[in-house]
Short mmCIF file of C-alpha atoms and ligand atoms in Angstrom, two decimals:
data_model
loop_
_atom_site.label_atom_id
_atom_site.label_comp_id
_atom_site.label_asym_id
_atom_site.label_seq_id
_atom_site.Cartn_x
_atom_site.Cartn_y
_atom_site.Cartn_z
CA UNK A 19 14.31 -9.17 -22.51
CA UNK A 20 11.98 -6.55 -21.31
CA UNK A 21 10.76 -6.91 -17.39
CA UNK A 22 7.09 -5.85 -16.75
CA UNK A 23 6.11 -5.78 -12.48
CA UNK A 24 3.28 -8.12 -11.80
CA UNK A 25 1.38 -5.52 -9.48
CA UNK A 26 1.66 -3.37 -6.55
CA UNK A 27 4.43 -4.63 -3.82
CA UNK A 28 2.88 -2.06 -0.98
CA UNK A 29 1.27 1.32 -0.62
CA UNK A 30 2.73 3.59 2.04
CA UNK A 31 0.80 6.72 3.33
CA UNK A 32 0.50 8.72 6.46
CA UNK A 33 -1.50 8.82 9.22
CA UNK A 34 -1.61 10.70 12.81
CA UNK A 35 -1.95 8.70 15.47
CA UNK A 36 -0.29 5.00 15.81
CA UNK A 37 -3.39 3.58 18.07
CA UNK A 38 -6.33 4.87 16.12
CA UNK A 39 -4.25 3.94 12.62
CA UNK A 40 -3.81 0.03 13.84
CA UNK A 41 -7.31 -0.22 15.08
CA UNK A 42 -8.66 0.65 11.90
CA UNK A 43 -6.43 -1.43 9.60
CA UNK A 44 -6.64 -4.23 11.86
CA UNK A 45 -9.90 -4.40 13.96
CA UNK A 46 -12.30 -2.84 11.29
CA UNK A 47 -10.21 -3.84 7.97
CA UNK A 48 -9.26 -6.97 9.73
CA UNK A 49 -5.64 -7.00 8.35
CA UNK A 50 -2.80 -8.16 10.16
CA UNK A 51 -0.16 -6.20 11.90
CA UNK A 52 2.81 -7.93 10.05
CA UNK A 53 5.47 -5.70 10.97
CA UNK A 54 6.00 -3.13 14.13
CA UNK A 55 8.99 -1.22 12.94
CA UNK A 56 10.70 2.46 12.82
CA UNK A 57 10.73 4.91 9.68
CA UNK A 58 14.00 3.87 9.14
CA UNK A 59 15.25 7.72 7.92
CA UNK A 60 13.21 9.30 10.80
CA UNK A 61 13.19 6.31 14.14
CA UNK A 62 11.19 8.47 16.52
CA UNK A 63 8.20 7.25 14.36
CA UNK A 64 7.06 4.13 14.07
CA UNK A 65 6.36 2.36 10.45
CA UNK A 66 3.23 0.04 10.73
CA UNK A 67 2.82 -2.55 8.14
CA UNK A 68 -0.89 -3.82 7.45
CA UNK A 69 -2.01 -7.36 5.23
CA UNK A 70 -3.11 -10.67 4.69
CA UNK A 71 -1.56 -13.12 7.30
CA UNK A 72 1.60 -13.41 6.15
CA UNK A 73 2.66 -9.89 4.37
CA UNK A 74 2.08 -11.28 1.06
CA UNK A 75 3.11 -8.78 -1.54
CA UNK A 76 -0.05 -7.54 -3.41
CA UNK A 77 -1.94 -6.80 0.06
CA UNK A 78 0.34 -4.27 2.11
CA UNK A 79 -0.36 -1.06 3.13
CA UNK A 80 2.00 0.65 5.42
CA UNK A 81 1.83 3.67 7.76
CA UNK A 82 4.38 7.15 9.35
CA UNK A 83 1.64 7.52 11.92
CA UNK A 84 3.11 11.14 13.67
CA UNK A 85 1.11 13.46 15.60
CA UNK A 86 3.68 15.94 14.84
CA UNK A 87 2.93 15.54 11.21
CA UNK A 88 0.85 18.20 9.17
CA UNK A 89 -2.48 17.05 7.54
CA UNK A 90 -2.04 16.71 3.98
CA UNK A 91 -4.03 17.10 1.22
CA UNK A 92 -5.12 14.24 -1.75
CA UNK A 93 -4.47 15.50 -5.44
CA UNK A 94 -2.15 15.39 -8.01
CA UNK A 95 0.73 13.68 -7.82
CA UNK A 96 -0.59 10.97 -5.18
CA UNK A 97 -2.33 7.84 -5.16
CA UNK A 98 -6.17 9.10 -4.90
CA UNK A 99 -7.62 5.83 -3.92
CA UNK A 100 -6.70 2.82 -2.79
CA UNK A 101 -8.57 0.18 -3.71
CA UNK A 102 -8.91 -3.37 -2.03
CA UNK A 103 -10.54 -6.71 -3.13
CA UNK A 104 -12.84 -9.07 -1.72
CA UNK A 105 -14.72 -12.18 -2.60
CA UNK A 106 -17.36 -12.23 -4.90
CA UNK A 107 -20.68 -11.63 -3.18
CA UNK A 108 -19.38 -10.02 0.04
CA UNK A 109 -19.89 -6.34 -0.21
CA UNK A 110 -23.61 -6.18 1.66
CA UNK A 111 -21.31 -7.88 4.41
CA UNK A 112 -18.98 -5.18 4.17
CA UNK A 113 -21.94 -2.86 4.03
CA UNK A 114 -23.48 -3.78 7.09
CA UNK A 115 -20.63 -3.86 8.89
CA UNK A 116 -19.83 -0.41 7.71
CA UNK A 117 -22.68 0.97 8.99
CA UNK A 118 -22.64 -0.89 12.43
CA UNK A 119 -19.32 0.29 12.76
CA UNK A 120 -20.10 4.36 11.82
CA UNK A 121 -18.17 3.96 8.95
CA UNK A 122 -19.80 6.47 6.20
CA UNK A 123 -19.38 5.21 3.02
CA UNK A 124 -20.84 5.58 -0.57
CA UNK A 125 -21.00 3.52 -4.08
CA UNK A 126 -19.12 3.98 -7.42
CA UNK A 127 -18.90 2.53 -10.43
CA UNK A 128 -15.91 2.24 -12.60
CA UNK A 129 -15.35 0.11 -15.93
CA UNK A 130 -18.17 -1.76 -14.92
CA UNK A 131 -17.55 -2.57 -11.26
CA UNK A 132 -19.58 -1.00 -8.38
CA UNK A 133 -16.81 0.14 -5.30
CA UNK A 134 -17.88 0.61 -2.06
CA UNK A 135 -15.80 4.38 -0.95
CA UNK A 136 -14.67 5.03 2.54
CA UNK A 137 -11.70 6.96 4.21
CA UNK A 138 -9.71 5.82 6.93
CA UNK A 139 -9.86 8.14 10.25
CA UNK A 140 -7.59 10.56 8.55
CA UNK A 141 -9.30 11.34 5.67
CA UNK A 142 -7.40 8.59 3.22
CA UNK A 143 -9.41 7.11 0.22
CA UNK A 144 -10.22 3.57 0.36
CA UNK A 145 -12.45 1.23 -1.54
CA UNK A 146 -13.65 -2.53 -1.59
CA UNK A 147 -14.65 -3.58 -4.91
CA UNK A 148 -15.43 -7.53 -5.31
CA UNK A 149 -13.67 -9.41 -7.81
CA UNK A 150 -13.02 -13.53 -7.90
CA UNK A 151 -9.31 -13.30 -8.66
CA UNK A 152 -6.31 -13.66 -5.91
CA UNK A 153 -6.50 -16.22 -2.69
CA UNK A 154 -9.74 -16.39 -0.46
CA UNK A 155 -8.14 -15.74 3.01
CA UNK A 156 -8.07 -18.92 5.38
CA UNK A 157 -7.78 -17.01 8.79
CA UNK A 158 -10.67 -15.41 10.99
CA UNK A 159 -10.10 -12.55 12.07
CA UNK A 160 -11.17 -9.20 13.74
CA UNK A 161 -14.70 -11.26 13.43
CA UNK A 162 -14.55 -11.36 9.84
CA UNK A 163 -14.97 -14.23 8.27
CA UNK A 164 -12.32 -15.74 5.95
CA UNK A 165 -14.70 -16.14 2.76
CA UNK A 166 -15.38 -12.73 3.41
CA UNK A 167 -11.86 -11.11 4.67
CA UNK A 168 -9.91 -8.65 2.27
CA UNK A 169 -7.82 -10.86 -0.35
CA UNK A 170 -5.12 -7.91 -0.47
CA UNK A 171 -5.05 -4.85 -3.01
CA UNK A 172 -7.50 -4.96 -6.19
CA UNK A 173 -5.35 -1.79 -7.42
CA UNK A 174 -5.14 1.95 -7.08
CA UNK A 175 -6.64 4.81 -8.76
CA UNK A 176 -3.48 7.66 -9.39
CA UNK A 177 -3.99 11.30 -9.61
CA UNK A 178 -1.53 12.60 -11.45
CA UNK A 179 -0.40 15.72 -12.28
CA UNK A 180 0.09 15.04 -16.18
CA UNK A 181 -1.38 12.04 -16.81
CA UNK A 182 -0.11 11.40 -20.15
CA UNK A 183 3.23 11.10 -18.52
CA UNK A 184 1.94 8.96 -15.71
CA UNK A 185 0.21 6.58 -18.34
CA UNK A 186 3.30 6.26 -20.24
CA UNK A 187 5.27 5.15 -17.33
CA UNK A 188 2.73 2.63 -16.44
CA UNK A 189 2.79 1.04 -20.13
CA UNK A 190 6.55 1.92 -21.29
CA UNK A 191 8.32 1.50 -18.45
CA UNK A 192 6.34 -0.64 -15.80
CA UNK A 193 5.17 -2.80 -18.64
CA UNK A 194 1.03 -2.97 -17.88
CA UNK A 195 -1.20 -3.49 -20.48
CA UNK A 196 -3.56 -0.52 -21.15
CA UNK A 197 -7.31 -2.06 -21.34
CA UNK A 198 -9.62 0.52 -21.79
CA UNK A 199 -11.06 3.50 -21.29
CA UNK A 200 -14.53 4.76 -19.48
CA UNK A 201 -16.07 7.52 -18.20
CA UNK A 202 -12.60 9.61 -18.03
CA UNK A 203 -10.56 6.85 -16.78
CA UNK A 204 -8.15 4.66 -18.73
CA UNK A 205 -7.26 1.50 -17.00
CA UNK A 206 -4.33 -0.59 -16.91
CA UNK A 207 -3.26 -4.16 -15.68
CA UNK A 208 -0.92 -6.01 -14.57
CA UNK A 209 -0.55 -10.02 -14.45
CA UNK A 210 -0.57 -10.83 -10.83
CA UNK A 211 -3.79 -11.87 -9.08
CA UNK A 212 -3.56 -9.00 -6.93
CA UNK A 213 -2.88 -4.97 -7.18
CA UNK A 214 -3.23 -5.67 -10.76
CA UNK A 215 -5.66 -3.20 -12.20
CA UNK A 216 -4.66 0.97 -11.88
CA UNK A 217 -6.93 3.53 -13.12
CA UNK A 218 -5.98 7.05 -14.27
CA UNK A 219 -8.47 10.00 -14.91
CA UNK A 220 -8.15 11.38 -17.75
CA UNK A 221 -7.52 14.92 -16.68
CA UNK A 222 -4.54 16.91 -15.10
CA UNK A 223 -5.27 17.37 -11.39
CA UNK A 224 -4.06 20.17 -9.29
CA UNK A 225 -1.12 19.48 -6.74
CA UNK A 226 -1.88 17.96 -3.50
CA UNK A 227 0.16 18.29 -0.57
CA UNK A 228 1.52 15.64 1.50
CA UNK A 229 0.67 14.71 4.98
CA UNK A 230 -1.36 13.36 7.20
CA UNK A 231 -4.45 11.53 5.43
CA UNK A 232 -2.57 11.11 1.92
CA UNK A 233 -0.40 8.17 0.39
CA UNK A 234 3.53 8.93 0.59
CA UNK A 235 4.74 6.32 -2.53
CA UNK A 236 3.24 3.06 -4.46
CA UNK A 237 5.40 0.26 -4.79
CA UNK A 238 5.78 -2.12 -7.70
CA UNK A 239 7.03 -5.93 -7.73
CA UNK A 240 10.43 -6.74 -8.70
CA UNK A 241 10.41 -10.91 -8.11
CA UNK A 242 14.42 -10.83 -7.21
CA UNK A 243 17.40 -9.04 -6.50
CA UNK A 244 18.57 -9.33 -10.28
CA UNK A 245 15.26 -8.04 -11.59
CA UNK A 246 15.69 -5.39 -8.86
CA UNK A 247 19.25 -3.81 -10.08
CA UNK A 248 17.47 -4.22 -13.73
CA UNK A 249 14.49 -2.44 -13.15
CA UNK A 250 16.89 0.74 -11.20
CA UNK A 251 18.79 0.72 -14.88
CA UNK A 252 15.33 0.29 -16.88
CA UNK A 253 14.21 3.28 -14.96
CA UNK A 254 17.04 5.76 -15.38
CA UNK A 255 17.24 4.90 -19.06
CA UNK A 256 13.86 5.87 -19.27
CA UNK A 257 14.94 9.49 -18.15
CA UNK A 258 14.10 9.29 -14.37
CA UNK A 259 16.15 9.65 -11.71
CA UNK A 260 16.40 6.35 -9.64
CA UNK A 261 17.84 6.68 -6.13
CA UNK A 262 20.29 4.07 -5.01
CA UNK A 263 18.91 0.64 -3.97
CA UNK A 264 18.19 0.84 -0.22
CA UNK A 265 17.77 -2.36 1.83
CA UNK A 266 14.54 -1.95 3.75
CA UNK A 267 15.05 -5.24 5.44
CA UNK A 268 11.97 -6.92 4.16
CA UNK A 269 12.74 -6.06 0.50
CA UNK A 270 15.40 -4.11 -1.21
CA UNK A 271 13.69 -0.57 -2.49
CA UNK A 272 14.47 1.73 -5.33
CA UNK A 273 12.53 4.75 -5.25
CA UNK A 274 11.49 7.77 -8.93
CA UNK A 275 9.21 10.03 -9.40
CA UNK A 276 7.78 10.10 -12.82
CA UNK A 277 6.71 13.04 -14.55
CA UNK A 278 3.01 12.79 -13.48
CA UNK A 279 4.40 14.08 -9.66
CA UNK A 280 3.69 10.09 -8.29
CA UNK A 281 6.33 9.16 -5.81
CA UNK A 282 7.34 4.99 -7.49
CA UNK A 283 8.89 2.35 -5.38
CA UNK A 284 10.22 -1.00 -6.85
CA UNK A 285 10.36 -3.71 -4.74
CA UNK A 286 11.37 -7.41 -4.30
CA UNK A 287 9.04 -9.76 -2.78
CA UNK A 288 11.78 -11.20 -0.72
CA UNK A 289 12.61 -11.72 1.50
CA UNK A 290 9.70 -10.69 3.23
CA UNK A 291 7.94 -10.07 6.55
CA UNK A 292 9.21 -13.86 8.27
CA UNK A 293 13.09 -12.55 7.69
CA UNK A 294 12.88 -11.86 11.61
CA UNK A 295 10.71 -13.54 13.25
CA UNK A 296 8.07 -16.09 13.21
CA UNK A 297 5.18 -16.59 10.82
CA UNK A 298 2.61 -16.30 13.96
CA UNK A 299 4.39 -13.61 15.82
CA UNK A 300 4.53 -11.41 12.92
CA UNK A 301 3.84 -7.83 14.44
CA UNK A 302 3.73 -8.32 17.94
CA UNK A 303 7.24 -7.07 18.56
CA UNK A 304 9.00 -3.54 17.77
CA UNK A 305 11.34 -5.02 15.20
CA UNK A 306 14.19 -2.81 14.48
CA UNK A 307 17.20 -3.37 11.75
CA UNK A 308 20.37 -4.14 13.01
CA UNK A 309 21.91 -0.99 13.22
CA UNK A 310 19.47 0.79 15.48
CA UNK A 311 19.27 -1.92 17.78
CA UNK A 312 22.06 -0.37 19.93
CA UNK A 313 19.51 2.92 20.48
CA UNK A 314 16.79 0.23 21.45
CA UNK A 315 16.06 1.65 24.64
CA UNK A 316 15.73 5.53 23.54
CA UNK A 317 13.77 4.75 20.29
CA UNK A 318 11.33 2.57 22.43
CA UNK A 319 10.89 5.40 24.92
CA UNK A 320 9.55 8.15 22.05
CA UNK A 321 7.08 5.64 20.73
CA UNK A 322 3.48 5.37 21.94
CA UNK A 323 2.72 1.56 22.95
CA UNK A 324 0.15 -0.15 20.61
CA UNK A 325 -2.11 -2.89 21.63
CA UNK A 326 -4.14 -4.40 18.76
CA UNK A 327 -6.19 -7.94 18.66
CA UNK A 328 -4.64 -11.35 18.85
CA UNK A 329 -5.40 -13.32 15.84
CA UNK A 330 -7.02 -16.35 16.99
CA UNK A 331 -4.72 -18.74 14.60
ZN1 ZN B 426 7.78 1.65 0.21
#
């Protein structure tokens, strides 16, 4: 049988400082804090997780906010945009409250749909585009509106450093469909309702450099653990080199780079952001896995408190 992912699992990037990182996501993106937890290969940082109420998979974005970190720089061999979807006939919302807010923010048009370009407060590329497909939310929050709120990811635009390569992995190994191409970008999609359409220009770009303002990996859907240890063989097979599976708590991880320079995560969707603790405290606590728990005390101390908004459900 041969697997194809359904979509992006999560996007993880960097950022610089924890407070002004969570206010963004949450208070002017109006995502949820569903997870307050450690880089677990480096626990004097913190790893913030950002979506729809409950984590789904499809609307994730994740965070290394470090002030020690260096500022990075977006190009080849990174996620160049991210994009994000809301509801159909919601983007003069979003516009308005972009410019209430100081956000600066401009209009582009790809394969036929207009995207509204911003960056977050370090520099990272974001963009709403509408689209009816994937879950209207149901929660109010950050005073947006639920029939207005971000569903969760509408995709992600990849620089790569040989795209040929990094369009072959998408189609031969990750299993999208190519659908077109406009304007210097060929896009491809994937089945699930969300992170389902990625778009690759058409041109080799120069490196970028990791850091602060840049994405770190994308991650890819694997629905199980069985899937999961099938995808790590589908990948080496293909001629990349697949690191072990590592349990991330939330999901089991396998991590590649492909030939286009893009750091690749598969992940399961479970089991998910509710593994440790309750549906409506997700985030409020500084979860840790079990085996830092016993340095509790001294990670705690290194790590800048956070206070975001209470969701109101
Ligand atoms: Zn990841």
């Amino acid at each position: 049988m041969s697997d194809r992912t359904t979509g992006i699992h999560h996007i993880t990037a960097f950022a610089r400082d924890p407070q002004e990182n969570a206010s963004f996501y949450t208070g002017i993106l109006g995502l949820h804090l569903v997870k307050k937890t450690v880089n677990f290969d480096a626990p004097d940082t913190y790893h913030l997780y950002f979506g729809d109420a409950s984590g789904s998979p499809g609307t994730v974005i994740t965070f290394f906010p470090s002030s020690k970190a260096r500022k990075g720089r977006i190009g080849g061999g990174q996620v160049g945009v991210t994009t994000f979807v809301v509801p159909v006939g919601t983007i003069a919302y979003w516009e308005q409250r972009f410019t209430e807010l100081g956000i600066a923010f401009r209009h582009e048009t790809r394969f036929s749909e207009s995207y509204l370009q911003f960056t977050d407060p370090d520099g990272l590329r974001l963009e709403l585009t509408e689209r009816s497909e994937g879950p209207v939310r149901t929660d109010t929050y950050a005073g947006i509106p639920a029939d207005k709120a971000i569903k969760g990811f509408g995709g992600a635009v990849l620089f790569s450093r040989d795209y040929l390569q990094t369009m072959d992995v998408l189609e031969r190994v990750l299993g999208l469909a190519k659908v077109g191409e406009e304007d210097g970008f060929a896009r491809f999609q994937s089945s699930a309702e969300l992170g389902n359409r990625i778009d690759v220009p058409l041109s080799n770009m120069e490196w970028g450099s990791g850091g602060v303002g840049t994405v770190h990996h994308i991650a890819w859907r694997a629905k199980d653990n069985e899937e999961h240890a099938r995808w790590r063989e589908i990948v080496a097979a293909s001629g990349y080199k697949p690191t072990e599976i590592k349990d991330r708590q939330y999901f089991k991880a396998v991590y590649f780079r492909e030939h286009g320079g893009i750091l690749f995560e598969i992940a399961t969707d479970a089991p998910g952001f509710a593994r440790d603790e309750r549906q409506n405290e997700l985030g409020r606590k500084l979860m840790l896995p079990e085996w830092f728990e016993p340095r509790r005390a001294e990670i705690e101390a290194v790590l800048q408190p956070i206070t975001i908004e209470e969701p109101s459900n």
